[in-house]
Coordinates of C-alpha atoms in Angstrom, one line a residue:
X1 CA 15.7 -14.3 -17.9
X2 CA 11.5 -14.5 -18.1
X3 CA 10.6 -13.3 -15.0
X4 CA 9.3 -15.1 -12.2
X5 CA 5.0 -14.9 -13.2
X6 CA 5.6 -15.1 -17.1
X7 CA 2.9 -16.9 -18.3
X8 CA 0.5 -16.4 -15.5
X9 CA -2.9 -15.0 -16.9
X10 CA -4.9 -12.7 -14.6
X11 CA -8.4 -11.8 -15.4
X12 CA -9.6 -9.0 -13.4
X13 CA -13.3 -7.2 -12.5
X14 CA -11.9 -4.2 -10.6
X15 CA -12.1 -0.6 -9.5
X16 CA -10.4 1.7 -7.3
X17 CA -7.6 1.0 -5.4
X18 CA -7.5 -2.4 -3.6
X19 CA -7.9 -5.1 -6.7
X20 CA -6.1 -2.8 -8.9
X21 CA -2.7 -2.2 -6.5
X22 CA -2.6 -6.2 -6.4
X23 CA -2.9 -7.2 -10.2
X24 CA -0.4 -4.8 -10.9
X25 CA 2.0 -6.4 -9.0
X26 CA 1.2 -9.7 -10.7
X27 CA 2.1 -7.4 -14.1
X28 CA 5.1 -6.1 -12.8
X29 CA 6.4 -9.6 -12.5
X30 CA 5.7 -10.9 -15.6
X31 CA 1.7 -11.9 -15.3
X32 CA -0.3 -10.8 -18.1
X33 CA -3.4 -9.4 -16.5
X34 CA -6.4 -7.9 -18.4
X35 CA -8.4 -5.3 -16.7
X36 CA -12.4 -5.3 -17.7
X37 CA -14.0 -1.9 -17.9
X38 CA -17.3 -0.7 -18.4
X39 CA -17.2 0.5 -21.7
X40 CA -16.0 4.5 -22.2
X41 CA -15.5 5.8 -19.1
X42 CA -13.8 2.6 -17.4
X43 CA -12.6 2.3 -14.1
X44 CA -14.3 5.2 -12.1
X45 CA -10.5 5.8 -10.5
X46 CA -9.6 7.1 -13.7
X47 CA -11.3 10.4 -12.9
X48 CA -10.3 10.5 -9.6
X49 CA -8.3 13.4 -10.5
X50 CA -6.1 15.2 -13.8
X51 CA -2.6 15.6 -11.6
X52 CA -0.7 13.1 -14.3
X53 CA -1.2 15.3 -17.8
X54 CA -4.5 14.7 -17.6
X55 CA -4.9 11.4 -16.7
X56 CA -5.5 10.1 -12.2
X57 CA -2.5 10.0 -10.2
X58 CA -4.3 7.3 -8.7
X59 CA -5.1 5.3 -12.0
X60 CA -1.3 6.1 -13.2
X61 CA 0.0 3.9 -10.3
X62 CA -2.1 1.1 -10.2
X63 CA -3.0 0.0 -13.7
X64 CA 0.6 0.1 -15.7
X65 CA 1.4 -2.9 -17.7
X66 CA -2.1 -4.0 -17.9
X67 CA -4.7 -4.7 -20.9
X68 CA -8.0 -3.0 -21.1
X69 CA -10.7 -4.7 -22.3
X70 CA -13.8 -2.7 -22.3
X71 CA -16.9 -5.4 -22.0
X72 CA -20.5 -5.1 -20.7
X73 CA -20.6 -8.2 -19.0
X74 CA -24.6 -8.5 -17.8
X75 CA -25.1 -8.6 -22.2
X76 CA -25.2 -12.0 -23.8
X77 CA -22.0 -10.7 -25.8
X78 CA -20.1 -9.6 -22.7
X79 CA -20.9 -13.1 -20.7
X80 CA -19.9 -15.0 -24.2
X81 CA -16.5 -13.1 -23.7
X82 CA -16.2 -14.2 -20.6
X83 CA -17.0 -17.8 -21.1
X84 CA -14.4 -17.7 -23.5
X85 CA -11.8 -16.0 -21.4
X86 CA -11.9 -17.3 -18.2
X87 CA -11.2 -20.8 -19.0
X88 CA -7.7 -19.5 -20.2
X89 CA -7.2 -17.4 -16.4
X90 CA -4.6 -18.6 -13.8
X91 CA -6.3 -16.0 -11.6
X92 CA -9.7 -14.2 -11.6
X93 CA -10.1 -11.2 -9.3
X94 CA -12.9 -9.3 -8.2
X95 CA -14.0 -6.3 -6.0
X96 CA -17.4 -5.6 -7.4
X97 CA -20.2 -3.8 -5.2
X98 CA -21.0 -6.4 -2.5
X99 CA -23.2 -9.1 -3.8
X100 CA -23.0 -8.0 -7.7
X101 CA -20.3 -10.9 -8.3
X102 CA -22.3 -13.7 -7.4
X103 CA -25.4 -12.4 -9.1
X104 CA -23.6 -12.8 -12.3
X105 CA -21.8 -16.3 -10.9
X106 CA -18.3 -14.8 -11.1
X107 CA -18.3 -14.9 -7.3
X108 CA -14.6 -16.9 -6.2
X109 CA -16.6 -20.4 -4.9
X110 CA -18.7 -20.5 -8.1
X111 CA -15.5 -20.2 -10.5
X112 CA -13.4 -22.6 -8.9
X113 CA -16.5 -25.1 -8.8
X114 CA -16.4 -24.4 -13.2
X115 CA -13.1 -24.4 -13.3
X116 CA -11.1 -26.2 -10.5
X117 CA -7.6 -24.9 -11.6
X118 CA -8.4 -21.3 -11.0
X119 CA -7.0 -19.1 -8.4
X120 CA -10.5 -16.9 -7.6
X121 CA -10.4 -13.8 -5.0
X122 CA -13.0 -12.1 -4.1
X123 CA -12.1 -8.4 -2.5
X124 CA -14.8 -6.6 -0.3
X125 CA -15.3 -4.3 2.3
X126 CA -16.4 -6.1 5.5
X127 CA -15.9 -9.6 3.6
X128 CA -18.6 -12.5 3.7
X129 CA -21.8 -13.1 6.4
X130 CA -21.8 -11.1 9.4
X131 CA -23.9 -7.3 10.0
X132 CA -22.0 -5.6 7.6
X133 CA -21.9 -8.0 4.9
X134 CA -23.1 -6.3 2.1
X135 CA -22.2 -3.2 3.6
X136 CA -20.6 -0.7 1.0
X137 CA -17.3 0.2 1.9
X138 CA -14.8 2.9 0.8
X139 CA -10.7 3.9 2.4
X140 CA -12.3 6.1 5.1
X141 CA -15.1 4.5 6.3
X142 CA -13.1 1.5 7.3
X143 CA -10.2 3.5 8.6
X144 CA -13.3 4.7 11.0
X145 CA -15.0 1.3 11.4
X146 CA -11.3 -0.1 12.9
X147 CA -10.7 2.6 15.2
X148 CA -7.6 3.7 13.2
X149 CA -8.9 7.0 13.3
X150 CA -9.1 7.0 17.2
X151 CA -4.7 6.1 17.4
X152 CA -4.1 8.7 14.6
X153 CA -3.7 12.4 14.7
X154 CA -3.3 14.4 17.9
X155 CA -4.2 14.4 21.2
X156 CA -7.0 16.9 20.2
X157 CA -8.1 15.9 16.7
X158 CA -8.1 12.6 14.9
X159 CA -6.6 12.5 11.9
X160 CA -7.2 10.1 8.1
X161 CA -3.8 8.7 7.1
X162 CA -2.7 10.8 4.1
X163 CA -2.8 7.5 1.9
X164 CA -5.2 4.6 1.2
X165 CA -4.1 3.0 4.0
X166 CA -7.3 0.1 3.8
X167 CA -6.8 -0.2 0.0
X168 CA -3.2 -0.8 -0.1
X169 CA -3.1 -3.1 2.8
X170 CA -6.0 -5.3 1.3
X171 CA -4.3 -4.8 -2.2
X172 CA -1.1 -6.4 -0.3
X173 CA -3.0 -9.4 1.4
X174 CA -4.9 -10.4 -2.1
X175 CA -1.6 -10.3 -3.6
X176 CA -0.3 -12.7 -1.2
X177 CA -3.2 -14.9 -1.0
X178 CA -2.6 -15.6 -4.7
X179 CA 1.0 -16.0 -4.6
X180 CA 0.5 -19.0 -1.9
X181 CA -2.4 -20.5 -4.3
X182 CA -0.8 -20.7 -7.2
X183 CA 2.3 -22.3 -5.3
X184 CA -0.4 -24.7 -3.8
X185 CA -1.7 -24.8 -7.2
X186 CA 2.1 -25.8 -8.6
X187 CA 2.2 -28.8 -6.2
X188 CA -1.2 -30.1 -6.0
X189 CA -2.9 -29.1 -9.4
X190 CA -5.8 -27.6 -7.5
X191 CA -7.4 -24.1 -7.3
X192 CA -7.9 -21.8 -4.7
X193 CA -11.3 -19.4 -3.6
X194 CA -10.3 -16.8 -1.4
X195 CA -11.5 -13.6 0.3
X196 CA -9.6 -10.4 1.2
X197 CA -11.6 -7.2 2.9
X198 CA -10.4 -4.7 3.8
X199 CA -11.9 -4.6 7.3
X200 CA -9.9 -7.8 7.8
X201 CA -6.9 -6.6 6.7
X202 CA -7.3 -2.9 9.0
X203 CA -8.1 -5.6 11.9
X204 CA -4.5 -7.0 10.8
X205 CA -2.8 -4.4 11.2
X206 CA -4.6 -2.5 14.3
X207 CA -3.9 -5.8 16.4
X208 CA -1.0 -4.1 18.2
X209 CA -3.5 -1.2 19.5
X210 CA -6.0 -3.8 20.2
X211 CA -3.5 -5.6 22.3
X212 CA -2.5 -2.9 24.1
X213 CA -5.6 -1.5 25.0
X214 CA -7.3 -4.6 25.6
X215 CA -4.0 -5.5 27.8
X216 CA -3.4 -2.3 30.1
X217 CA -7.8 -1.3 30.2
X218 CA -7.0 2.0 28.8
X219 CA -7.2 3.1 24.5
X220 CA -3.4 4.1 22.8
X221 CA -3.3 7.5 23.5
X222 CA -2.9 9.8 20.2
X223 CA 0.6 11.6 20.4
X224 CA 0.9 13.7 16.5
X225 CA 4.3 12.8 15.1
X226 CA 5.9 10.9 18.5
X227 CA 5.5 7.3 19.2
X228 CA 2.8 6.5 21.3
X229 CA 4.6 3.9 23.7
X230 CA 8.4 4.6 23.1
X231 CA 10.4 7.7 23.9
X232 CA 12.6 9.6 22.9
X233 CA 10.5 8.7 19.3
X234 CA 9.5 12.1 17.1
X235 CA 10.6 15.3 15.9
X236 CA 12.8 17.4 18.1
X237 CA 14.1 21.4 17.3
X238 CA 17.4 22.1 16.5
X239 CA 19.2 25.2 17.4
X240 CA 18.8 26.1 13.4
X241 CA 15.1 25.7 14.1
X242 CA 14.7 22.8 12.2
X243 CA 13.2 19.8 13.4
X244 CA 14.6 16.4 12.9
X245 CA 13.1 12.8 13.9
X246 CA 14.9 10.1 16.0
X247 CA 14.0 7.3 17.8
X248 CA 15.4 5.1 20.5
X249 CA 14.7 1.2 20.6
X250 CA 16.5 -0.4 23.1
X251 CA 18.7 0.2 26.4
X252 CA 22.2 0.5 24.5
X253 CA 21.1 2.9 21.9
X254 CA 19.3 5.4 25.0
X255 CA 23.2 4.5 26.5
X256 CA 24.7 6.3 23.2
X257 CA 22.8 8.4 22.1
X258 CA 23.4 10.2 26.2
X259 CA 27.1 9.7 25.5
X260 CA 27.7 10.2 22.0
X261 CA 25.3 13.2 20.8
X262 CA 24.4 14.8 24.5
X263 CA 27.5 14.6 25.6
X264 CA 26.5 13.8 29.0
X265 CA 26.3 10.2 30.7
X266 CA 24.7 11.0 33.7
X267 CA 21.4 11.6 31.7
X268 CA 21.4 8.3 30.6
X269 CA 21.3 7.0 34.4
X270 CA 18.7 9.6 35.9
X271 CA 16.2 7.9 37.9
X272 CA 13.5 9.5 35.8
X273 CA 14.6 7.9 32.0
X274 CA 16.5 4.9 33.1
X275 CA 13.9 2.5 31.0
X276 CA 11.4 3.5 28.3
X277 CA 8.4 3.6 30.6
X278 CA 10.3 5.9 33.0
X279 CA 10.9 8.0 30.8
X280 CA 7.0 7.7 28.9
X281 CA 6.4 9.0 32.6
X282 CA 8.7 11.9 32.1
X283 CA 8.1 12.5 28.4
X284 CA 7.9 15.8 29.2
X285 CA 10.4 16.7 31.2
X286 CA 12.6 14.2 29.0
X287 CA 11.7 16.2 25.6
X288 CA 12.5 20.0 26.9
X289 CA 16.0 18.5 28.2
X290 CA 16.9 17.1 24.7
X291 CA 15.8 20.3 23.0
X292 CA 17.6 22.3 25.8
X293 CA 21.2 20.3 24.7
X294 CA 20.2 20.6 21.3
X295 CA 20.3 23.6 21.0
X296 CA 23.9 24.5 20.9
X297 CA 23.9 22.5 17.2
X298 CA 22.3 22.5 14.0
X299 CA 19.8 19.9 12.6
X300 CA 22.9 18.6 10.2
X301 CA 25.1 18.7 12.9
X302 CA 22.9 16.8 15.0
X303 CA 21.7 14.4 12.4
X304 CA 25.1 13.7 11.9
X305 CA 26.2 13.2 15.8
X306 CA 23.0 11.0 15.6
X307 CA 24.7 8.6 12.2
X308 CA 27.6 8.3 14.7
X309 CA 25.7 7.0 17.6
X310 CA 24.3 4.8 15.3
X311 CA 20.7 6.7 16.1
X312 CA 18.2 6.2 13.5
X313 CA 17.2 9.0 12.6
X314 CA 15.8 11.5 9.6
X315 CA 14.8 14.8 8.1
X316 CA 11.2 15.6 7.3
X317 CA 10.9 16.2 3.9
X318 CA 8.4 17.3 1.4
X319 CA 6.4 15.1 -1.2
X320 CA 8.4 17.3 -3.2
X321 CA 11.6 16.7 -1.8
X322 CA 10.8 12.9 -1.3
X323 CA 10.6 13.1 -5.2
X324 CA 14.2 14.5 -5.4
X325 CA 15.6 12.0 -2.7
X326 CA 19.0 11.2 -3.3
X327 CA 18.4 7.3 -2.4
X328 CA 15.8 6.9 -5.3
X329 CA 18.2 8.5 -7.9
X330 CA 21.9 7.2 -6.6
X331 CA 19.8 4.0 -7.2
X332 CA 17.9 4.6 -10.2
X333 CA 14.2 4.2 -9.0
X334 CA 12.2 5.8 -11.2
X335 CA 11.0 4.4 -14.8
X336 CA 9.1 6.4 -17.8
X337 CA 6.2 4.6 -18.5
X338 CA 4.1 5.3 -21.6
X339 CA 0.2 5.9 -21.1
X340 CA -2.6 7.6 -23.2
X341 CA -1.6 10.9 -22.0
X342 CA 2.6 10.4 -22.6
X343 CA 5.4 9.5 -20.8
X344 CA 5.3 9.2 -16.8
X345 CA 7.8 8.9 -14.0
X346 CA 6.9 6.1 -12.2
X347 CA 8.6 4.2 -9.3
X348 CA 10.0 0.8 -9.7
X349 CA 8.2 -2.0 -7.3
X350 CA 10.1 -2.2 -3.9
X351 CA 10.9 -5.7 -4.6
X352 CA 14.6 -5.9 -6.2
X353 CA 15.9 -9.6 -7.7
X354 CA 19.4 -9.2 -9.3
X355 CA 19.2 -9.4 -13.1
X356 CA 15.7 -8.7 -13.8
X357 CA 13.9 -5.9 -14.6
X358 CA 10.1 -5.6 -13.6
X359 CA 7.7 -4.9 -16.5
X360 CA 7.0 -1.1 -16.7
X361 CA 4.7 -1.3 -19.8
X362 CA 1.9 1.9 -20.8
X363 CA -1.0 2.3 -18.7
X364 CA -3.8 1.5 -20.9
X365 CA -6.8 3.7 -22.8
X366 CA -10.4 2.0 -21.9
X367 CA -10.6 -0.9 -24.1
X368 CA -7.4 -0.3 -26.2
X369 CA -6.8 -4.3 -26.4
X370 CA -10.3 -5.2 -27.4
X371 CA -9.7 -6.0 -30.8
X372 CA -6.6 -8.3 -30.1
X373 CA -8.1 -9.8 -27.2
X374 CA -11.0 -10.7 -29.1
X375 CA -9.3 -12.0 -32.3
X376 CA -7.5 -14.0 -29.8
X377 CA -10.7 -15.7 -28.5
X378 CA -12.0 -16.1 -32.2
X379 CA -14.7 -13.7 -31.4
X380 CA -13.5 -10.7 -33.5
X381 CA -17.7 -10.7 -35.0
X382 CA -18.2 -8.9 -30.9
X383 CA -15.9 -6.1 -31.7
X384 CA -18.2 -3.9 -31.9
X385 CA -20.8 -4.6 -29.8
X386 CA -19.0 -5.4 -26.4
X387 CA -17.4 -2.0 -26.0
X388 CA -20.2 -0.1 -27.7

């Protein structure tokens, strides 16, 4: 069976994280996409680091299944390239340095006005107009601009989120916004300019402290590894000394998690954790009881008492030990994929569709497709010059 975006072509103008993450996912389904470098050194994200034999942990896991095509694109022979390639795109994407798109009229508007058909995003930090405009913006800075900094960490410190938590979720949105136009595109013929920041998409996803502060006059208090607003939620010692996590969502589960792995009914009903805010009140008190019980069992005994309580509930593992899960091997998902540097373990995408396999083709060199790209554009005479 093809799979579900073969013969989608994806022209791309990115860097770092964001762009990247969400053309990749258009290659794992099928979509050819072909990445535009600077020529030799490419995207800066592939010296982000060496962890992958050499090549950026970063640029391993978002640029598989791509082509490189290394091109200057402010020379005559680079924008000839382009004139020749884009009328060919489905979908153009772009995350240039605010402002350096439309300067060179690859902006999203200006490309669907040439070519109506075309799916055209433009990724940014703060996104169009407004103060911060043409604002540079990198994973952090934004993390700090949405007050995701001020929910996250501890009560004393306030803590990054260990991943590119901007990036991805922009990467995420860009990817859907292109999945919806080219349905609209399927049914009404017509193209789609779009824009995806990633101060819009942190604003996304921080609407639920937003709401809450705005609603109760008082900022989401930062609580480590427990739940801000729902207890029992966290880490909790065993009587191994081992910590596992559980959480408690609703009125039955508090109910059996008192009878079933405590043991003892009557907690359930004290006056002090009868509902979730009583016992936010208590959290205290509520916490050194738990421990207290669990004390008399180990963390497998308890994670196990917690499975038959149907408690959600889990260990906390290292990267290391997250790379050994049993889940991702019982089901088989991890890939090698070839790159310039040999074979890497890669994870499938979390999207599963019974009978097809996603694309897990090499990551590229800088400008390893040029010359078939070019011969494909009849241009093979620019060889040379546009990667030179």
């Amino acid at each position: 069976m093809p799979l579900p975006l073969s013969g989608v072509t994806v022209v791309t103008l990115e860097q770092a994280i964001a762009a990247p993450i969400a053309s990749r996912h258009l290659a794992d389904w099928g979509a050819r996409v072909i990445k535009i470098e600077r020529p030799g050194r490419g995207d800066f994200c592939r010296d982000y680091d060496t962890a992958m034999n050499g090549m950026s942990s970063q640029f391993v896991w978002t640029n598989r299944s791509k082509e490189s095509l290394a091109l200057d694109i402010k020379s005559p022979e680079g924008k000839q390239v382009l004139d020749a390639l884009l009328p060919k795109a489905d979908v153009f994407l772009q995350n240039l340095a605010p402002g350096a798109a439309a300067k060179l009229g690859l902006d999203a508007r200006t490309l669907v006005k040439r070519f109506p058909a075309l799916i055209a995003c433009d990724v940014s930090g703060y996104g169009s107009g407004g103060p911060y405009g043409k604002k540079k913006a990198y994973d952090l800075l934004v993390q700090c601009e949405s007050g995701f900094l001020a929910i996250n960490g501890t009560e004393e410190q306030p803590a990054k989120c260990g991943l590119a938590i901007a990036d991805t979720a922009t990467g995420m949105y860009a990817l859907n916004g292109i999945l919806m136009a080219l349905y609209h595109r399927e049914r009404t013929g017509q193209g789609t300019a779009f824009e995806v920041s990633l101060f819009d998409s942190m604003a996304e996803w921080m609407s639920y402290p937003a709401f809450y502060t705005s609603g109760t006059g008082a900022p989401l208090k930062r609580t480590g590894m427990r739940h801000a607003t729902i207890a029992p939620y966290g880490p909790f010692r065993a009587g191994d000394g081992r910590s596992i996590f559980f959480g408690i969502q609703n009125a039955r589960e508090w109910e059996s998690f008192c009878q079933t792995v405590l043991e003892d009914p009557s907690v359930g009903t004290d006056a002090r954790f009868a509902t979730n805010p009583q016992r936010l009140v208590n959290r205290d008190a509520l916490e050194q009881l738990i421990e207290e019980r669990f004390a008399r069992w180990s963390s497998d005994e308890l994670l196990a008492r917690l499975d038959q309580a149907a408690i959600a509930n889990a260990r906390m593992n290292t990267v290391e030990e997250f790379t050994r899960h049993p889940q991702l091997h019982a089901r088989k998902r991890t890939r090698e994929v070839d790159s310039p540097h040999g074979p890497q373990t890669m994870f499938l995408p979390a999207i599963t569709i019974d009978g097809l396999e996603p694309a897990m083709h090499p990551v590229p060199a800088v400008g390893q497709h040029n010359d078939a790209i070019l011969g494909e554009l009849g241009l093979q005479h620019l060889r040379q010059r546009s990667a030179a």
